[in-house]
Coordinates of C-alpha atoms and ligand atoms in Angstrom, one line a residue:
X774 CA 0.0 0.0 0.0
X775 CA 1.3 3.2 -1.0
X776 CA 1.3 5.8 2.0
X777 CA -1.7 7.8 0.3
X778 CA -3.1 4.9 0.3
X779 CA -2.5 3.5 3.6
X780 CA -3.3 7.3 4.9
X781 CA -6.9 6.9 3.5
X782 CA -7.2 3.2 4.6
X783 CA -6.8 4.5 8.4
X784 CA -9.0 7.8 8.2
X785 CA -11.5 4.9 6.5
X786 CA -11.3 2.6 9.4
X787 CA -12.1 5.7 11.8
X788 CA -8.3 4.5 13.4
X789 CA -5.3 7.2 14.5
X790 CA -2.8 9.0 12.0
X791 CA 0.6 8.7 13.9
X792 CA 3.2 11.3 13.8
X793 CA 5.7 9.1 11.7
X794 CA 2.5 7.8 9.0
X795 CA 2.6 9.6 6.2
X796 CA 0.3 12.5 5.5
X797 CA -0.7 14.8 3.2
X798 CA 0.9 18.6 3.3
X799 CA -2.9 20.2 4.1
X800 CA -3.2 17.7 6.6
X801 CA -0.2 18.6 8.4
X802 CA -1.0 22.0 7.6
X803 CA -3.9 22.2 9.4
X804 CA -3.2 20.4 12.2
X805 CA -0.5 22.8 13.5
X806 CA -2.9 26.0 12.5
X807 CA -6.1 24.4 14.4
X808 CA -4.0 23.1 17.0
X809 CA -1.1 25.8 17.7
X810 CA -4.3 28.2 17.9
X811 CA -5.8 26.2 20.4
X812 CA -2.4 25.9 22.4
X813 CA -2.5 29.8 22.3
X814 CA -5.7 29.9 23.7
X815 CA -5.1 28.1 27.2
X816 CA -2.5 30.2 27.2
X817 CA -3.6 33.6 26.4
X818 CA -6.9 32.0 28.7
X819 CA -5.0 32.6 31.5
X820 CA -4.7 36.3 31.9
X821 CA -8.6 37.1 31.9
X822 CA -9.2 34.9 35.0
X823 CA -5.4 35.5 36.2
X824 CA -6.9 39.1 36.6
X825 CA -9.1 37.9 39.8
X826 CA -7.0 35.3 41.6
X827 CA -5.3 38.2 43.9
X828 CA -9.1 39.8 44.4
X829 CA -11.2 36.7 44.9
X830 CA -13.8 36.7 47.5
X831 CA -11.8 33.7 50.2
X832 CA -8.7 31.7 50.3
X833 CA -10.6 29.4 49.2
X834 CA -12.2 30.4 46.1
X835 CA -8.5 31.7 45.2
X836 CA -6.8 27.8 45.6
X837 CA -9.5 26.5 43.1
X838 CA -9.1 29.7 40.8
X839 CA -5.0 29.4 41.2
X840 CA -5.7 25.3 40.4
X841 CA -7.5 26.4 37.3
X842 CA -5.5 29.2 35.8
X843 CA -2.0 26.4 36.3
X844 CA -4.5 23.9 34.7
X845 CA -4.9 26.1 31.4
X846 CA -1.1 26.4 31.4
X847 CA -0.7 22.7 31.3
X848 CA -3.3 22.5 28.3
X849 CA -1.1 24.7 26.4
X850 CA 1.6 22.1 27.0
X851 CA 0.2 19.4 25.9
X852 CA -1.0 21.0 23.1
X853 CA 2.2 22.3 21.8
X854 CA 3.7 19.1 22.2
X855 CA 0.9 17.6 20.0
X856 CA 2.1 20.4 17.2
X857 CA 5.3 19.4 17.8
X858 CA 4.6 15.6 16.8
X859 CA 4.1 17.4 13.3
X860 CA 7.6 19.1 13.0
X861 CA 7.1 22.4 14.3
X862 CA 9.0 23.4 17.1
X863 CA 7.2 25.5 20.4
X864 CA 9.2 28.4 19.9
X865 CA 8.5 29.3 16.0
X866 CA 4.4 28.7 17.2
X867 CA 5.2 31.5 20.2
X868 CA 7.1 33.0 18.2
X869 CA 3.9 33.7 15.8
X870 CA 1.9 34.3 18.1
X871 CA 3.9 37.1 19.5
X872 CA 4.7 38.5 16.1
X873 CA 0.5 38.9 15.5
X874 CA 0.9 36.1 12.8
X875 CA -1.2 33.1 14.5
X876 CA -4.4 33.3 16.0
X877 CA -6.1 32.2 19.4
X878 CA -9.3 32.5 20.4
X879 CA -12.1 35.5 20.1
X880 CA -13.1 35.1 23.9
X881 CA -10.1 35.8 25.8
X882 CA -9.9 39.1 23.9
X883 CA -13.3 40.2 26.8
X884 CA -12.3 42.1 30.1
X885 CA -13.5 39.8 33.2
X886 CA -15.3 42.9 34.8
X887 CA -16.3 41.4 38.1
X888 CA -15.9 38.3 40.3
X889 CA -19.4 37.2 38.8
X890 CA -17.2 37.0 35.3
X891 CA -15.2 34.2 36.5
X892 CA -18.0 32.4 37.2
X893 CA -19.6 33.3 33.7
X894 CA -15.7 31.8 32.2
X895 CA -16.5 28.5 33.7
X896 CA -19.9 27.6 33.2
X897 CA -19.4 29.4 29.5
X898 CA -16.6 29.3 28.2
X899 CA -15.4 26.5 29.3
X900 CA -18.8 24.7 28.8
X901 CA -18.3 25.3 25.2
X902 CA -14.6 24.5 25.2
X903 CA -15.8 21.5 26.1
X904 CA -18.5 20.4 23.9
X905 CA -16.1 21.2 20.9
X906 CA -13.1 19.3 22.2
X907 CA -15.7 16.4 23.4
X908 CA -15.6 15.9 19.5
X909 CA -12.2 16.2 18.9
X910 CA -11.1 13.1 21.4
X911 CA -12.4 11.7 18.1
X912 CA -10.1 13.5 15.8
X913 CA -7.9 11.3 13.5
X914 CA -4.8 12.5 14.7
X915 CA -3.4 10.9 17.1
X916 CA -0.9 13.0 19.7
X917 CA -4.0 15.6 19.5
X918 CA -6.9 13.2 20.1
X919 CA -5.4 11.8 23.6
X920 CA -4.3 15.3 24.1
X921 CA -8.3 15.9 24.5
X922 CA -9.0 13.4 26.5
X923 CA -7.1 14.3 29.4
X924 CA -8.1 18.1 28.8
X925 CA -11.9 17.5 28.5
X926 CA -11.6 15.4 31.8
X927 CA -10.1 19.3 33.7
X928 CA -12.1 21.2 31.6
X929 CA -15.2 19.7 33.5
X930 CA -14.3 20.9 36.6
X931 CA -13.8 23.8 35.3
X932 CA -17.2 24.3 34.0
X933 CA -18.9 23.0 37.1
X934 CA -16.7 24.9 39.7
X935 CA -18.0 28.1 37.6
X936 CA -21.7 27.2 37.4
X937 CA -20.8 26.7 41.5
X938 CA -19.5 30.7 41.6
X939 CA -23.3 32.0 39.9
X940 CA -25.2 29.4 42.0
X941 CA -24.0 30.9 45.1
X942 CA -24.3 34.0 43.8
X943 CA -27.8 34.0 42.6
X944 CA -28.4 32.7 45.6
X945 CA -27.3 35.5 47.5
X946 CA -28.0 39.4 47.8
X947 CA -30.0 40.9 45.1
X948 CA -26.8 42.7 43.9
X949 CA -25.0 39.8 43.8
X950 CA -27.6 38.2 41.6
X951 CA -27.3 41.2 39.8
X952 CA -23.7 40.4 39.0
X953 CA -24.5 37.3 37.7
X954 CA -26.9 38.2 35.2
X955 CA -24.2 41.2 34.0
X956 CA -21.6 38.8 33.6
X957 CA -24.3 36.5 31.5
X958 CA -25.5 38.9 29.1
X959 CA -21.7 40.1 28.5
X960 CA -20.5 36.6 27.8
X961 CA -23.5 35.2 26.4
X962 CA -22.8 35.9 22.6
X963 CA -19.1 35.8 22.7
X964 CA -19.5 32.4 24.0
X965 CA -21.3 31.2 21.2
X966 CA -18.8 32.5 18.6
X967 CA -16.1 30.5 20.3
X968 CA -17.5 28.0 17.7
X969 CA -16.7 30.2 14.4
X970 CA -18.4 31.2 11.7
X971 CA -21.6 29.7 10.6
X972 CA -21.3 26.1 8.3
X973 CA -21.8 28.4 5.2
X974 CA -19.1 30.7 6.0
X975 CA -16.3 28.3 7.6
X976 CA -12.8 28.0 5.4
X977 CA -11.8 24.8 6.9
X978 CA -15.1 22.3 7.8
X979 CA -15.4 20.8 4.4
X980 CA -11.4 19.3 4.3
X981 CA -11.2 19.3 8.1
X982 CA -14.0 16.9 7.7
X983 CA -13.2 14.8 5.2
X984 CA -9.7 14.4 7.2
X985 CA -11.5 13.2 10.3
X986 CA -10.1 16.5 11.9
X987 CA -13.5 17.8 12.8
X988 CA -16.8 15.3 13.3
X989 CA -19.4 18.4 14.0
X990 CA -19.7 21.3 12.5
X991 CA -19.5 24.4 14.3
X992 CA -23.5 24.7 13.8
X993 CA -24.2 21.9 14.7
X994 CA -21.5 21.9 18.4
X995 CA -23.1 25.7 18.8
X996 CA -26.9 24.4 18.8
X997 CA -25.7 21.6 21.3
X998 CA -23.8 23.7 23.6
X999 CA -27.4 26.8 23.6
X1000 CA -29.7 23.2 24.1
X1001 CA -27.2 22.4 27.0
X1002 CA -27.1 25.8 28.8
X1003 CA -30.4 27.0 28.3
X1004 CA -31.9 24.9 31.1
X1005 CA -28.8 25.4 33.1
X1006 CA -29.5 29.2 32.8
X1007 CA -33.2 28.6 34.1
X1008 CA -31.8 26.7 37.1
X1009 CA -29.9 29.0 38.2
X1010 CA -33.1 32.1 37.4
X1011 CA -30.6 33.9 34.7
X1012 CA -31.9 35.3 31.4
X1013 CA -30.5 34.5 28.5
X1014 CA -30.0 37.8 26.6
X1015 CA -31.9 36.8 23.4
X1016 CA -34.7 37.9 22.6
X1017 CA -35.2 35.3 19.6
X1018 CA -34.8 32.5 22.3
X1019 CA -37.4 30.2 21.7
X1020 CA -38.2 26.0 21.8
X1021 CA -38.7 24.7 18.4
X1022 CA -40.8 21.6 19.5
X1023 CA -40.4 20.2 15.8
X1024 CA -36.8 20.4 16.0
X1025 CA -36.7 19.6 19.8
X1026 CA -33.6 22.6 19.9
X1027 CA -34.0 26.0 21.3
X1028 CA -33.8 28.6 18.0
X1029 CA -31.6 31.0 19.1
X1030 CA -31.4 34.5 17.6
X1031 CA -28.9 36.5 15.3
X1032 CA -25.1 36.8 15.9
X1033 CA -23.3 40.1 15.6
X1034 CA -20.7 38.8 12.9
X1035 CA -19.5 41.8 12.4
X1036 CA -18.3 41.8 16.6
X1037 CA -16.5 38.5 15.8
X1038 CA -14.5 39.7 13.1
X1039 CA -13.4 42.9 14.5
X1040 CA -12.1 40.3 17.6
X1041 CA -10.6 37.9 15.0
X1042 CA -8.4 40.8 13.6
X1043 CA -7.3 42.0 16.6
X1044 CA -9.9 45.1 17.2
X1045 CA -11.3 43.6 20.2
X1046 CA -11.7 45.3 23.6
X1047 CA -9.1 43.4 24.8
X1048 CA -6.7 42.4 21.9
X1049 CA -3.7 44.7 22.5
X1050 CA -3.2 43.9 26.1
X1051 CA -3.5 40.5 25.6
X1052 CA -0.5 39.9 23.0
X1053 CA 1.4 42.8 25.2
X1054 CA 1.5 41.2 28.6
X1055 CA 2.0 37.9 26.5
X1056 CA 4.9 39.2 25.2
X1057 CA 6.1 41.1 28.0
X1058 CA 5.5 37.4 30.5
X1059 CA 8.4 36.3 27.9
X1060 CA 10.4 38.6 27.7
X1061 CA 10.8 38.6 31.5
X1062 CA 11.0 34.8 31.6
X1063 CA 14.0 35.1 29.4
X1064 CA 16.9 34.5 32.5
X1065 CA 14.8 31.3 33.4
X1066 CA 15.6 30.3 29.5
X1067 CA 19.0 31.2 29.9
X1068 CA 19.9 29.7 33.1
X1069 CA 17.8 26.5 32.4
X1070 CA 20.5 26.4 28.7
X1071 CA 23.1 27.3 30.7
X1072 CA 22.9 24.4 33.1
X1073 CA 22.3 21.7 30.7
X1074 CA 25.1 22.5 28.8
X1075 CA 27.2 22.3 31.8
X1076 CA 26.0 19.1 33.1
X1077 CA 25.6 17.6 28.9
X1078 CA 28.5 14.8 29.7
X1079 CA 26.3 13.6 32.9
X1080 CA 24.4 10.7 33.0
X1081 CA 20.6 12.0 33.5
X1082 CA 19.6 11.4 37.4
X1083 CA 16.5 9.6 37.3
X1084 CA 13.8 10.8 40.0
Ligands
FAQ1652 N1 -11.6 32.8 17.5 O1 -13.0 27.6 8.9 P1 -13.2 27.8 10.3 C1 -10.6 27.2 25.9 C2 -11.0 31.4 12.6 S1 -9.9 26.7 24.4 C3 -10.7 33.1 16.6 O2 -14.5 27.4 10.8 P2 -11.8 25.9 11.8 C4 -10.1 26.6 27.2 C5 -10.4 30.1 12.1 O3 -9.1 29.9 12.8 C6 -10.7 27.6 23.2 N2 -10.6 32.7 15.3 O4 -12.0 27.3 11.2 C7 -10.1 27.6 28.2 C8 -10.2 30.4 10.6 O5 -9.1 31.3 10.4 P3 -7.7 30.8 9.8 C9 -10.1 27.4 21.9 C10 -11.6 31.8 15.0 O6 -10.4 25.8 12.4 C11 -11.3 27.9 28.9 C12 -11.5 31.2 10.3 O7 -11.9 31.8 11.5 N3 -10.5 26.1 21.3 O8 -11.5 27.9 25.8 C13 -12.6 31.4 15.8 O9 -12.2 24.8 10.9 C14 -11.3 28.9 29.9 C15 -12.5 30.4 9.7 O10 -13.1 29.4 10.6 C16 -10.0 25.6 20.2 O11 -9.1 26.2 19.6 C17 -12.6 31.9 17.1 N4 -13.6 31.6 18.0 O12 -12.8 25.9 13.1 C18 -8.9 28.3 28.5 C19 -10.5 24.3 19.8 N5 -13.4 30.6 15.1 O13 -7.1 29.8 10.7 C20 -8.9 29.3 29.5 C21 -9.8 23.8 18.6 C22 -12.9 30.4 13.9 O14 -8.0 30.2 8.4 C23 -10.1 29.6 30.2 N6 -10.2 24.5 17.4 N7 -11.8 31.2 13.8 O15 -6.9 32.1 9.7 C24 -11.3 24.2 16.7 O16 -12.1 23.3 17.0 C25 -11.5 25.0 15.4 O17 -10.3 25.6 15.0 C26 -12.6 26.0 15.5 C27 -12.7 26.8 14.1 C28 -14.0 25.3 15.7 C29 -12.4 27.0 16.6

């Protein structure tokens, strides 16, 4: 069998692509975009809830939020690693990153306004981080797919101990229920275009689904994620901010209303509220990391013609 061949025979058999099979250049291609964008988005993901660990409401609530911040952190890890399994190194994807050439995404470029917004992170964002990466534990390539796994298994912690923040505070002082439904109608819609542009509009779905890459489209993982929340929102006595928000009983979904397309773009190409700081304190975080580089080269090179101590 040729390796085209064998490549297809794999992806036929719903089995794993392995870093050493071969693999078509747009496969490998878009791999490293999808998944080097993903790694930058733990990692940028840090700083909007890294803004309320030194201001959050008990010891307590600051050792889960610290737990969760270092858990996005180790996501980006993994996930470079994964890119790395295709023959790119971690520094020329930070490297992009920093130089405004690769992408992450569209939600982390929202200020978290009040404690009530980490909440709103957990239960949103990463409730729909999760329904999309649910799906790719499925993805035909293989360093990426168990990559998932292990990620989908922290991210749902993550979403309850979020939904846990707005339960106790719609449970308590009008104001604070206040603050929930603030931080609900400001992540509401930038939640939902976490999962891209409509079918129609989407570069990528067609070949990233023929490849096994992606098994939902974005429609379809968005509709999924508003028929999740919706009766989580009613639990908790939140209103959606949708005025279109109906049940469809023909479909059985909940029909939700317009998204502002034009809003996502503008975040996509780096006009969001956000954007600048992001990729600045990024950068900066790097730049002042450098002696840790240096001394970390530094003592390996000493210690080269040692034999590795084994913990
Ligand atoms: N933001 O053709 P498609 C998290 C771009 S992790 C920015 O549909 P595709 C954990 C897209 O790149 C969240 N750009 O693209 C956490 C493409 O541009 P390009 C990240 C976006 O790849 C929680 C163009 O639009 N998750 O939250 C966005 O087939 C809490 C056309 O789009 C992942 O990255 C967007 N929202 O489908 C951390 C999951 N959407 O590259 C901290 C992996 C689209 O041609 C705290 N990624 N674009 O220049 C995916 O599943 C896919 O890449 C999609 C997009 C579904 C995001």
């Amino acid at each position: 069998m040729t390796g085209p061949e064998r490549f297809q025979s794999i992806l036929d058999e719903d089995g794993k692509i392995e870093p050493k099979d071969w693999m078509p250049d747009g496969y490998r291609k878009t791999l490293i975009r999808q998944i080097a964008q993903h790694a930058h988005s733990e990692v940028i993901g840090m700083q909007p809830e890294g803004n309320w660990i030194a201001r959050a409401p008990s010891l307590h609530r600051k050792a889960i939020l610290m737990a969760k911040v270092q858990d996005e952190a180790g996501h980006g890890l993994y996930l470079y690693s994964a890119a790395e399994t295709l023959g790119v190194s971690r520094d020329e994807l930070v490297d992009l990153l920093h130089r405004g050439k690769h992408k992450y995404s569209s939600i982390f470029n929202y200020p978290t306004l009040s404690w009530a917004d980490i909440g709103a992170i957990g239960w949103l964002v990463d409730g729909a981080a999760i329904t999309n990466q649910v799906m790719l534990t499925r993805c035909s390539y293989g360093p990426y797919s168990r990559a998932m796994v292990r990620i989908c298994k922290e991210e749902s912690f993550h979403q309850r101990q979020g939904y846990e923040i707005l339960l106790t505070l719609v449970n308590g002082t009008a104001e604070q229920k206040a603050m929930a439904q603030d931080a609900l109608d400001r992540w509401w819609w930038p939640a939902l275009m976490m999962f891209g542009p409509h079918d129609a509009d989407s570069t990528h779905s067609e070949q990233s689904t023929a490849w096994n890459i992606k098994r939902m489209s974005n429609d379809a993982l968005r509709q999924q994620f508003v028929d999740m929340t919706v009766p989580q929102a009613q639990y908790l006595g939140l209103e959606i901010p949708d005025p279109d928000l109906s049940w469809n009983a023909d479909t059985s979904h909940w029909d939700s209303g317009p998204i502002d397309w034009d809003e996502f773009w503008r975040v996509v190409k780096g006009d969001g509220p956000m954007n600048r700081e992001r990729l600045e304190h990024k950068r900066k975080a790097w730049d002042d990391g450098a002696w840790v580089r240096e001394a970390a080269e530094a003592y390996a090179a000493k210690h080269a013609d040692q034999p590795r101590r084994v913990a």
